[in-house]
Coordinates of C-alpha atoms in Angstrom, one line a residue:
M1 CA 24.4 5.2 26.8
S2 CA 25.5 6.4 23.2
L3 CA 27.5 4.4 21.0
R4 CA 31.2 6.0 22.0
K5 CA 30.2 5.4 26.3
R6 CA 30.0 1.5 25.1
L7 CA 33.3 1.6 23.5
L8 CA 34.9 3.2 25.7
K9 CA 33.8 1.0 28.7
S10 CA 34.4 -2.1 26.2
S11 CA 38.3 -0.2 26.0
N12 CA 38.5 -0.4 30.0
H13 CA 37.1 -2.9 30.1
A14 CA 39.9 -4.4 27.8
E15 CA 42.4 -2.4 30.2
E16 CA 40.9 -4.6 32.8
E17 CA 41.8 -7.3 31.6
E18 CA 44.8 -7.0 30.8
E19 CA 45.3 -6.2 34.7
G20 CA 43.9 -9.5 35.1
Q21 CA 46.1 -11.2 33.2
R22 CA 49.1 -9.4 34.5
D23 CA 48.3 -10.4 37.7
C24 CA 46.5 -13.8 37.1
T25 CA 50.3 -14.2 35.2
E26 CA 51.7 -13.0 38.5
E27 CA 50.3 -14.8 40.7
S28 CA 50.8 -18.1 38.7
Q29 CA 54.6 -17.1 39.3
E30 CA 54.5 -17.0 42.6
T31 CA 53.0 -20.2 42.8
P32 CA 54.6 -22.8 44.4
S33 CA 57.7 -24.4 42.8
N34 CA 56.2 -27.6 42.1
G35 CA 54.4 -26.4 39.4
R36 CA 50.7 -26.4 40.4
V37 CA 48.5 -23.7 38.8
D38 CA 45.0 -22.7 39.6
L39 CA 43.0 -23.8 36.8
K40 CA 39.7 -22.6 39.0
Q41 CA 40.8 -19.4 39.2
L42 CA 42.1 -19.2 35.3
I43 CA 38.0 -20.9 34.4
S44 CA 36.6 -18.2 36.6
K45 CA 38.2 -15.9 35.2
K46 CA 37.9 -16.9 32.0
I47 CA 33.9 -16.8 32.5
Q48 CA 34.0 -13.3 34.0
L49 CA 35.6 -12.4 30.2
T50 CA 32.6 -14.0 28.0
A51 CA 30.0 -13.5 30.4
E52 CA 31.2 -9.3 30.2
A53 CA 31.3 -9.7 26.4
E54 CA 28.3 -11.4 25.5
E55 CA 26.6 -8.2 28.4
L56 CA 28.3 -5.6 25.6
K57 CA 27.1 -7.2 22.9
P58 CA 23.6 -6.5 22.4
F59 CA 24.4 -3.2 23.2
F60 CA 26.6 -2.5 20.8
M61 CA 23.9 -4.3 18.5
K62 CA 21.7 -2.1 19.1
E63 CA 23.6 1.0 18.7
V64 CA 24.6 0.3 15.0
G65 CA 21.4 -0.7 14.0
S66 CA 19.8 2.4 14.8
H67 CA 22.5 5.0 13.9
F68 CA 23.9 3.1 11.2
D69 CA 20.7 4.0 8.5
D70 CA 21.1 7.9 10.2
F71 CA 24.7 7.6 8.6
V72 CA 24.6 6.8 6.0
T73 CA 20.7 9.1 4.7
S74 CA 22.7 11.6 5.8
L75 CA 26.5 11.0 4.1
I76 CA 24.4 10.6 1.0
E77 CA 22.6 13.6 0.8
K78 CA 25.7 15.6 2.2
S79 CA 28.0 14.2 -0.9
A80 CA 25.3 14.8 -3.2
S81 CA 25.1 18.2 -2.1
L82 CA 28.4 18.6 -3.6
D83 CA 28.1 17.0 -6.7
N84 CA 27.6 20.0 -9.4
G85 CA 27.4 17.8 -12.2
G86 CA 26.2 13.9 -13.1
C87 CA 23.5 11.2 -11.8
A88 CA 23.2 12.6 -8.4
L89 CA 21.6 15.7 -9.4
T90 CA 17.7 15.4 -10.7
S91 CA 16.3 16.8 -13.8
F92 CA 14.6 19.2 -11.5
S93 CA 18.2 21.1 -10.9
I94 CA 17.3 23.4 -13.5
F95 CA 15.4 26.2 -11.9
E96 CA 17.7 26.7 -9.4
G97 CA 19.0 30.5 -10.6
D98 CA 20.5 33.4 -8.7
N99 CA 17.6 35.0 -7.7
N100 CA 16.6 31.4 -6.4
H101 CA 12.7 31.9 -7.3
R102 CA 10.1 29.7 -7.6
A103 CA 6.7 30.2 -9.8
K104 CA 4.2 27.7 -9.7
D105 CA 5.3 26.9 -13.6
L106 CA 8.3 25.2 -11.7
R107 CA 8.7 22.4 -10.3
A108 CA 10.4 21.0 -7.2
P109 CA 14.0 21.5 -6.5
P110 CA 16.7 19.4 -6.7
E111 CA 16.8 18.2 -3.0
H112 CA 13.7 16.5 -3.6
G113 CA 14.4 14.6 -6.1
K114 CA 15.8 11.0 -6.5
I115 CA 19.4 10.2 -5.4
F116 CA 21.4 7.8 -7.1
V117 CA 24.1 5.9 -5.7
I118 CA 26.4 2.4 -6.2
R119 CA 24.6 0.5 -3.4
R120 CA 23.9 -3.0 -3.0
S121 CA 21.2 -4.8 -2.5
V122 CA 19.7 -5.5 1.7
L123 CA 19.8 -9.5 0.8
D124 CA 23.1 -9.2 -1.2
E125 CA 25.0 -8.3 2.3
L126 CA 22.9 -9.9 4.7
F127 CA 23.5 -13.3 3.1
E128 CA 27.2 -12.2 3.8
V129 CA 26.2 -13.4 7.1
D130 CA 25.7 -17.3 7.7
H131 CA 23.6 -17.2 10.2
I132 CA 20.6 -15.6 7.1
R133 CA 22.2 -17.4 4.5
T134 CA 20.6 -20.6 7.0
I135 CA 17.3 -19.6 6.4
Y136 CA 18.1 -19.8 2.6
H137 CA 19.0 -22.5 3.3
M138 CA 16.1 -23.6 5.2
F139 CA 13.7 -22.6 2.2
I140 CA 15.7 -24.5 -0.6
A141 CA 15.5 -27.6 1.7
L142 CA 12.0 -27.3 1.9
L143 CA 11.7 -26.8 -2.2
I144 CA 13.6 -30.3 -1.9
L145 CA 10.5 -31.7 0.6
F146 CA 8.2 -30.8 -1.8
I147 CA 10.1 -31.6 -4.9
L148 CA 10.3 -35.6 -3.3
S149 CA 6.9 -34.9 -2.0
T150 CA 5.3 -34.3 -5.2
L151 CA 7.5 -37.8 -6.3
A152 CA 6.4 -39.8 -3.7
V153 CA 2.4 -38.9 -3.2
D154 CA 1.9 -39.0 -7.7
Y155 CA 4.0 -42.9 -7.8
I156 CA 2.0 -43.8 -5.0
D157 CA -1.4 -43.0 -7.1
E158 CA 0.0 -43.1 -10.7
G159 CA 1.8 -46.0 -10.2
R160 CA 4.9 -44.3 -11.6
L161 CA 7.2 -40.5 -11.4
V162 CA 5.0 -38.5 -13.4
L163 CA 7.6 -35.8 -14.9
E164 CA 4.2 -33.2 -16.1
F165 CA 3.9 -29.8 -15.5
N166 CA 0.4 -30.0 -16.6
L167 CA 0.2 -26.8 -14.2
M168 CA 3.3 -24.1 -15.3
S169 CA 2.2 -25.4 -19.8
Y170 CA -1.3 -24.3 -18.7
A171 CA -0.5 -20.8 -17.3
F172 CA 2.6 -20.1 -19.4
G173 CA 0.2 -21.3 -22.1
K174 CA 0.1 -19.3 -25.4
L175 CA 3.3 -17.4 -24.9
T176 CA 4.1 -16.8 -28.2
I177 CA 1.7 -14.2 -28.3
A178 CA 2.6 -12.6 -25.4
M179 CA 5.8 -11.8 -26.2
W180 CA 5.0 -10.5 -29.3
T181 CA 2.6 -8.4 -27.9
W182 CA 5.9 -7.6 -25.9
L183 CA 7.4 -7.1 -28.5
T184 CA 4.8 -4.7 -30.5
M185 CA 4.8 -2.9 -26.5
F186 CA 8.1 -1.8 -26.4
M187 CA 9.1 -0.6 -30.6
C188 CA 5.3 1.6 -29.5
T189 CA 7.1 2.8 -26.5
L190 CA 10.7 3.2 -27.6
T191 CA 9.2 5.4 -31.0
V192 CA 6.3 7.2 -30.0
P193 CA 6.9 9.4 -26.6
Y194 CA 10.8 9.8 -28.1
F195 CA 9.7 10.9 -31.4
L196 CA 6.3 13.6 -30.1
F197 CA 8.8 14.6 -27.4
Q198 CA 11.4 15.4 -29.2
R199 CA 9.4 17.7 -32.2
W200 CA 7.8 19.5 -29.2
A201 CA 10.9 19.9 -28.2
R202 CA 12.9 21.3 -31.1
G203 CA 9.5 23.3 -32.2
Y204 CA 8.3 25.1 -29.1
H205 CA 11.7 27.5 -29.5
R206 CA 9.9 28.8 -32.6
T207 CA 5.5 28.4 -32.7
A208 CA 4.0 31.7 -31.9
H209 CA 1.1 30.1 -30.0
P210 CA 3.6 26.9 -27.0
V211 CA 0.0 26.9 -25.6
V212 CA -1.3 25.7 -28.4
Y213 CA 1.2 23.2 -29.9
S214 CA 2.1 21.5 -26.2
F215 CA -1.8 21.1 -25.8
I216 CA -1.6 19.1 -29.1
H217 CA 1.5 16.8 -28.1
C218 CA 0.7 16.5 -24.5
F219 CA -3.0 15.2 -26.3
L220 CA -1.5 13.1 -28.7
F221 CA 0.7 11.5 -25.8
V222 CA -2.2 10.7 -23.8
V223 CA -3.8 8.9 -26.6
F224 CA -0.6 7.0 -27.1
Q225 CA -1.0 6.1 -23.0
T226 CA -4.7 5.3 -23.2
G227 CA -5.1 3.7 -26.4
V228 CA -1.9 1.7 -27.5
L229 CA -0.7 1.1 -24.2
G230 CA -4.3 0.6 -22.7
I231 CA -6.4 -0.7 -24.7
G232 CA -3.8 -2.3 -27.4
P233 CA -2.3 -4.8 -24.6
L234 CA -6.2 -5.5 -22.8
Y235 CA -7.6 -6.4 -26.2
V236 CA -5.1 -9.2 -27.7
V237 CA -5.1 -10.2 -24.1
L238 CA -8.9 -10.8 -24.4
A239 CA -9.1 -11.8 -27.9
Y240 CA -7.1 -14.3 -27.4
T241 CA -7.5 -15.8 -23.8
L242 CA -3.9 -16.0 -22.8
P243 CA -3.7 -17.9 -20.1
P244 CA -3.2 -15.9 -16.3
A245 CA 0.4 -16.3 -16.7
S246 CA 0.9 -15.3 -20.3
R247 CA -1.4 -12.7 -19.5
C248 CA 0.5 -11.3 -15.8
I249 CA 4.0 -10.5 -18.5
V250 CA 1.8 -8.9 -20.7
I251 CA -0.5 -6.6 -18.0
L252 CA 2.6 -6.2 -15.9
E253 CA 4.8 -5.5 -18.8
Q254 CA 2.0 -2.6 -20.0
I255 CA 1.9 -0.9 -16.5
R256 CA 5.6 -0.6 -16.8
F257 CA 5.8 1.3 -20.1
I258 CA 3.0 2.7 -19.5
M259 CA 5.3 4.7 -16.0
K260 CA 8.5 4.8 -17.7
A261 CA 7.4 7.1 -20.8
H262 CA 4.8 9.2 -18.1
S263 CA 8.9 9.3 -16.1
F264 CA 10.8 10.0 -19.7
V265 CA 8.4 13.0 -20.5
R266 CA 7.6 14.4 -16.6
E267 CA 11.6 15.0 -15.8
N268 CA 12.3 16.5 -19.6
V269 CA 9.4 18.8 -20.4
P270 CA 10.7 21.1 -17.5
R271 CA 14.2 21.6 -18.9
V272 CA 12.9 22.3 -22.0
L273 CA 10.6 25.2 -20.4
N274 CA 14.1 25.8 -19.1
S275 CA 15.9 26.0 -21.7
A276 CA 13.2 28.6 -23.7
K277 CA 12.7 30.7 -20.9
E278 CA 16.6 31.2 -21.4
K279 CA 16.6 32.1 -24.7
S280 CA 19.0 29.0 -24.6
G281 CA 20.2 28.0 -28.0
T282 CA 20.3 24.1 -27.3
V283 CA 18.0 21.9 -27.3
P284 CA 17.9 19.2 -24.0
V285 CA 16.8 16.7 -26.3
P286 CA 18.3 12.7 -24.3
T287 CA 19.7 10.9 -26.8
V288 CA 18.8 7.8 -28.5
N289 CA 20.6 5.6 -26.7
Q290 CA 19.9 7.0 -22.9
Y291 CA 16.1 6.8 -23.1
L292 CA 16.3 3.2 -24.5
Y293 CA 18.8 2.1 -21.4
F294 CA 16.5 3.5 -19.1
L295 CA 13.7 1.2 -21.1
F296 CA 15.6 -1.9 -19.2
A297 CA 17.5 0.2 -16.6
P298 CA 15.8 -1.8 -13.2
T299 CA 14.2 1.8 -11.8
L300 CA 11.2 4.6 -12.9
I301 CA 12.7 8.0 -12.4
Y302 CA 14.0 8.7 -15.8
R303 CA 17.8 10.1 -15.6
D304 CA 20.2 10.8 -18.3
N305 CA 22.8 8.8 -16.6
Y306 CA 23.0 6.6 -14.0
P307 CA 25.8 5.7 -11.3
R308 CA 27.7 2.3 -12.8
T309 CA 29.6 -0.3 -12.4
P310 CA 33.2 -1.0 -13.6
T311 CA 32.8 -5.1 -14.8
V312 CA 29.8 -7.3 -15.3
R313 CA 29.2 -10.3 -13.1
W314 CA 28.6 -12.7 -15.9
G315 CA 28.6 -15.8 -13.5
Y316 CA 26.1 -13.6 -10.4
V317 CA 23.6 -12.6 -13.2
T318 CA 23.4 -16.6 -14.1
M319 CA 22.7 -17.3 -10.9
Q320 CA 19.8 -14.8 -10.6
F321 CA 18.5 -16.3 -13.2
A322 CA 18.4 -19.5 -12.1
Q323 CA 17.1 -18.5 -8.5
V324 CA 13.7 -17.1 -10.5
F325 CA 13.1 -19.8 -12.6
G326 CA 13.8 -21.4 -8.6
C327 CA 11.4 -19.4 -7.3
F328 CA 9.0 -20.2 -10.0
F329 CA 8.9 -24.0 -9.5
Y330 CA 8.2 -23.6 -5.8
V331 CA 5.9 -21.7 -6.4
Y332 CA 4.4 -24.3 -8.5
Y333 CA 4.8 -27.4 -5.9
I334 CA 2.9 -24.6 -3.3
F335 CA 0.2 -24.7 -5.3
E336 CA 0.4 -28.6 -6.5
R337 CA 0.3 -29.6 -2.7
L338 CA -1.1 -27.0 -0.6
C339 CA -3.4 -25.0 -3.4
T340 CA -4.7 -27.7 -5.1
P341 CA -5.6 -30.2 -2.7
L342 CA -7.1 -27.7 0.1
F343 CA -10.0 -26.5 -2.9
R344 CA -10.7 -29.7 -4.5
N345 CA -11.2 -32.0 -1.3
I346 CA -13.6 -28.9 0.3
K347 CA -17.3 -30.8 0.9
Q348 CA -19.1 -29.9 -2.3
E349 CA -21.2 -26.6 0.3
P350 CA -23.2 -23.9 -0.2
F351 CA -21.1 -20.7 0.5
S352 CA -20.8 -19.9 4.1
A353 CA -19.1 -19.0 7.5
R354 CA -17.7 -22.2 7.9
V355 CA -15.7 -22.2 4.9
L356 CA -14.8 -19.3 5.1
I357 CA -13.0 -19.4 8.5
L358 CA -11.2 -23.0 7.8
C359 CA -10.7 -21.6 3.8
I360 CA -8.5 -18.5 5.3
F361 CA -6.6 -20.0 7.8
N362 CA -5.6 -23.1 5.4
S363 CA -4.3 -20.1 2.8
I364 CA -2.1 -18.4 5.4
L365 CA 0.5 -21.0 4.5
P366 CA 0.6 -21.1 1.4
G367 CA -0.6 -17.6 0.8
V368 CA 2.5 -16.8 2.7
L369 CA 5.4 -18.3 1.1
I370 CA 3.9 -17.1 -2.5
L371 CA 4.4 -13.7 -0.7
F372 CA 8.1 -14.3 0.3
L373 CA 8.9 -15.8 -3.2
I374 CA 7.1 -13.3 -5.2
F375 CA 9.7 -10.9 -3.8
F376 CA 12.6 -12.8 -3.5
A377 CA 12.4 -14.0 -7.1
F378 CA 11.3 -10.5 -8.9
L379 CA 12.6 -7.3 -6.6
H380 CA 15.6 -9.1 -5.7
C381 CA 16.3 -11.6 -8.5
W382 CA 15.4 -10.3 -11.4
L383 CA 15.8 -7.0 -11.2
N384 CA 19.3 -7.3 -9.6
A385 CA 20.4 -9.5 -12.7
F386 CA 19.1 -6.6 -15.2
A387 CA 20.8 -4.3 -12.8
E388 CA 24.3 -6.5 -13.5
M389 CA 23.8 -6.7 -17.1
L390 CA 23.5 -3.3 -17.2
R391 CA 26.1 -1.7 -14.8
F392 CA 23.6 -0.5 -12.8
G393 CA 24.7 1.1 -9.7
D394 CA 21.9 1.9 -7.5
R395 CA 20.0 -1.9 -6.6
M396 CA 18.3 -0.7 -3.5
F397 CA 14.9 -1.4 -4.8
Y398 CA 13.8 -2.5 -1.4
K399 CA 14.5 -1.8 2.3
D400 CA 14.2 -3.5 5.1
W401 CA 10.9 -3.9 5.1
W402 CA 10.3 -7.4 7.1
N403 CA 11.8 -4.7 10.0
S404 CA 9.0 -2.6 9.8
T405 CA 6.6 -1.0 13.2
S406 CA 4.7 0.3 11.1
Y407 CA 2.9 -0.6 7.6
S408 CA 3.2 3.4 6.1
N409 CA 7.1 2.2 6.5
Y410 CA 6.2 -1.0 5.0
Y411 CA 4.5 1.0 2.2
R412 CA 7.8 2.6 2.0
T413 CA 10.3 0.2 2.1
W414 CA 8.6 -2.7 0.3
N415 CA 8.9 -2.0 -3.2
V416 CA 10.7 1.6 -4.2
V417 CA 10.9 1.1 -7.3
V418 CA 7.4 1.8 -7.6
H419 CA 6.9 4.2 -3.8
D420 CA 9.6 6.4 -5.8
W421 CA 7.6 6.2 -8.9
L422 CA 4.2 7.3 -6.6
Y423 CA 6.3 9.2 -4.7
Y424 CA 7.3 12.2 -6.7
Y425 CA 4.8 11.7 -10.5
A426 CA 1.6 11.4 -8.0
Y427 CA 2.5 12.5 -4.4
K428 CA 4.6 15.6 -4.7
D429 CA 3.1 16.3 -7.9
F430 CA -0.4 16.4 -6.4
L431 CA 1.2 19.1 -3.4
W432 CA 2.6 20.7 -6.3
F433 CA -0.1 21.4 -8.0
F434 CA -1.8 22.7 -4.4
T435 CA 0.7 24.6 -2.8
K436 CA 1.7 22.1 -0.3
R437 CA -1.8 21.8 0.3
F438 CA -4.6 18.8 1.2
K439 CA -1.3 16.3 1.6
T440 CA -3.8 13.7 3.6
A441 CA -6.0 14.5 0.2
A442 CA -2.7 13.6 -1.5
M443 CA -1.9 10.4 0.7
L444 CA -5.7 9.6 -0.1
A445 CA -5.2 9.9 -4.0
V446 CA -1.4 7.6 -4.2
F447 CA -3.6 4.7 -2.3
A448 CA -6.4 5.0 -5.1
V449 CA -4.3 5.3 -7.4
S450 CA -2.7 2.0 -6.7
A451 CA -5.7 -0.2 -5.5
V452 CA -7.1 0.4 -9.3
V453 CA -3.7 -0.7 -10.9
H454 CA -3.1 -3.4 -8.7
E455 CA -7.1 -4.5 -9.0
Y456 CA -6.9 -4.2 -12.6
A457 CA -3.8 -6.0 -12.6
L458 CA -5.2 -8.9 -10.9
A459 CA -8.7 -8.8 -12.6
V460 CA -7.4 -8.9 -16.3
C461 CA -5.1 -11.9 -15.4
L462 CA -7.9 -13.4 -13.7
S463 CA -10.6 -13.3 -15.8
F464 CA -13.1 -12.1 -13.6
F465 CA -13.9 -9.2 -11.1
Y466 CA -13.5 -9.7 -7.4
P467 CA -12.8 -6.5 -5.3
V468 CA -11.1 -8.0 -2.1
L469 CA -7.6 -6.9 -2.7
F470 CA -8.5 -3.5 -3.6
V471 CA -11.1 -3.2 0.1
L472 CA -7.7 -4.4 1.4
F473 CA -5.4 -2.3 0.3
M474 CA -7.6 0.8 0.2
F475 CA -10.0 0.5 3.2
F476 CA -8.0 -1.4 6.0
G477 CA -4.0 -0.8 4.2
M478 CA -5.3 2.9 4.2
A479 CA -7.2 2.8 7.7
F480 CA -3.6 0.9 9.4
N481 CA -1.4 3.4 7.2
F482 CA -3.3 6.2 10.0
I483 CA -3.4 4.3 12.7
V484 CA 0.2 1.7 12.5
N485 CA 2.3 4.6 11.8
D486 CA 5.5 5.7 12.3
S487 CA 5.1 6.0 16.1
R488 CA 4.9 2.6 16.7
K489 CA 8.2 1.8 17.9
R490 CA 7.4 -1.2 19.5
P491 CA 8.5 -5.2 18.8
I492 CA 5.3 -5.3 19.5
W493 CA 4.1 -3.7 16.3
N494 CA 6.2 -5.6 13.9
V495 CA 4.5 -8.6 15.7
L496 CA 1.0 -7.4 14.9
M497 CA 2.5 -5.8 11.4
W498 CA 3.4 -9.6 10.5
T499 CA 0.1 -10.6 11.7
S500 CA -2.1 -9.0 9.3
L501 CA 0.2 -8.9 6.9
F502 CA -0.5 -13.4 7.3
A503 CA -4.1 -12.6 7.7
G504 CA -4.6 -10.7 4.4
N505 CA -3.0 -13.1 2.4
G506 CA -4.4 -15.8 3.6
V507 CA -7.6 -13.4 2.9
L508 CA -6.7 -12.5 -0.9
L509 CA -5.9 -16.6 -1.4
C510 CA -8.6 -17.5 -0.1
F511 CA -11.2 -15.8 -2.1
Y512 CA -9.8 -15.6 -5.2
S513 CA -9.0 -19.4 -5.4
Q514 CA -12.7 -19.5 -4.2
E515 CA -14.0 -17.9 -7.2
W516 CA -11.6 -20.2 -9.6
Y517 CA -13.0 -22.7 -8.7
A518 CA -16.4 -22.3 -8.6
R519 CA -16.3 -19.8 -12.1
Q520 CA -14.8 -23.6 -12.8
H521 CA -17.1 -25.9 -11.7
C522 CA -20.1 -23.5 -12.6
P523 CA -19.8 -21.5 -15.8
L524 CA -22.5 -19.4 -17.3
K525 CA -23.5 -21.1 -21.7
N526 CA -24.0 -17.2 -22.5
P527 CA -21.9 -14.8 -19.7
T528 CA -23.4 -11.3 -20.5
F529 CA -21.0 -7.9 -18.4
L530 CA -22.3 -8.0 -15.2
D531 CA -21.8 -12.3 -14.9
Y532 CA -18.2 -11.4 -15.0
I533 CA -17.8 -8.8 -12.3
R534 CA -21.0 -10.9 -9.7
P535 CA -19.3 -13.4 -7.4
R536 CA -19.7 -16.4 -8.8
S537 CA -19.3 -18.2 -5.5
W538 CA -21.7 -16.5 -3.6
T539 CA -24.4 -18.2 -5.8
C540 CA -22.4 -21.7 -7.2
R541 CA -23.7 -24.4 -5.1
Y542 CA -21.4 -26.3 -5.8
V543 CA -18.3 -24.6 -5.4
F544 CA -16.0 -26.9 -5.4

C-alpha cells in the first residue's frame, strides 16, 4: 500500500474519530441528570485510538524511509539539469556540443560527474532526534567510565593518581618533524602542479608539436607525484624513525595531496584540449585562489566553485574540534584499558590456534569501538569542522552505511569522499579507456588500488609489513562484494554484514597487535629487508 493510501486511511480514521467524539459527546449529553459519565467507555475509546495510531506509525515510517532518498536524488538531478552554469556542472560539460559527438579523446558527459549541493551530514540530522542523541550520550558515559577505571587502577597500583599519557606522548613523538614535512608537502603541491599545468595550458595553443609538448609536462608531473610526494615523505618517515601517530599524519597527508593534485590536473586538462580544439582566445586556467581553496576543501573532486553556506558558525567548529580531541583520548583509554592488558597478560607461549582464537574474540570489542571512533572523529567531526570554516556546503562525507545490507552498498557509503575519487578517476576512467568494456576488471582494479594503498599506509605507520588488511580487503572483501550484493535487502543481511565487520576488526587488531608486541619483545640485532616483511609473531618463542 502506497504512502498516499496510508495517509488517506489516516484521514478516514481521523474522520471516524471525530464522528466518534461527536457520538461520545452526544452520549455524554444524554447521560442521566445526575451528571455521571461512563468512564469505561471513554477509556476504551482512548485505547482504541492509541492502538490505531501505533498501527499506522510503522507503515508511515517505512514508506518515508524507502522513498525519501529516491525523491531527494531525483530532485537533485532535475535541479542540476536546469543549471547552465555554476557549481552543479562538471568540467566534462565542455564536451557537449551541438552535434553531441563523442570521440575517444573526449571524456564522459556531464551527467557522469559529481554534483555538489548544499546538504548536511547524516549524523547532524540524526542528532536532532532525542533517541539517536541518547546513543551519543551513552558513548560519552562509557568514556567517563574508562577514565574512572584508569584512575582507580593507577591509584590502587601506584598509590597515587597517575595523570601521565605515556602512550599518547610516545605515539605523537617528533611531531615537529611531521609538521615541517607536512608544510613542505603542502607548498610543493601548491606550486609545482599549478605551475606545470599553467605552463602547459598557455603553451599548448602555440606549440607545433602538442603531443611531445604534452608528454614532457606529463612526465614531469608523474616525476613530481612519485618522487617529491611519493619518495620524499617516505624517506623522512624512515630516516627520522617517526612514531606511529606522527607517521600516520605524514603518510595520510601524502596520499591526500597526491589525490588532490591528480584531480586538479584530471579535471582541467580536458578543458584546455577543448579550448584548443575550438580555437578559443581564452585559456581556461583556474586561479591560484581556486586551487588553494580546493587543497583545504573536504573533497577530492576539483571544481572551480563549490556551493557555499552564508556564514561560519564558529561555535560549531569549536565543538567539532573538541570532539576530535575527545575521540583521541577515547582511543587512548581503549588501548590503555582493553588492549594493552590483553596482550601483555597473555601467557608466554608460542603462536598457536588457541592463542589466535582467544586473541581474535577478545579484540572484537576494542576493535569495533576504535572503528566507530575513527569514523566519528575523521569522517564527521574533522571534515565538518573544515567544511564549516571554509563555508563548504556539501557535507555528504558519508551516508547511512550502518543500514547496509550488502558490502557493495557499504563500500559506497562508508567514505564518500574517497569513493568519489575512486569512482570517477579509477573506475570511470578505466571504462572510458576500454570503451565501457570489462566492468568486472575495472572493479577488480579499483579494489586492488584501494587495498594496496591501505596496506601501504598501515605498513609504513607500524614499521612492518604484515598484509592482513590486504588479504581481508582484496580477497574476502571483494568476494563479499559479489556475493552479498545489492539484491540482498532483508534485515538478516544487515545482521550478517555487522557480524562480519565486527569479526574483521577483531582479526585486524589481534594480528597487528601480536606482530607489534612480537617485534618489541623479540628484536633482531642486524635486521635485513626480509626481516621487515617476514612475520615475527610466527617464530618468536616468547611473543608477549
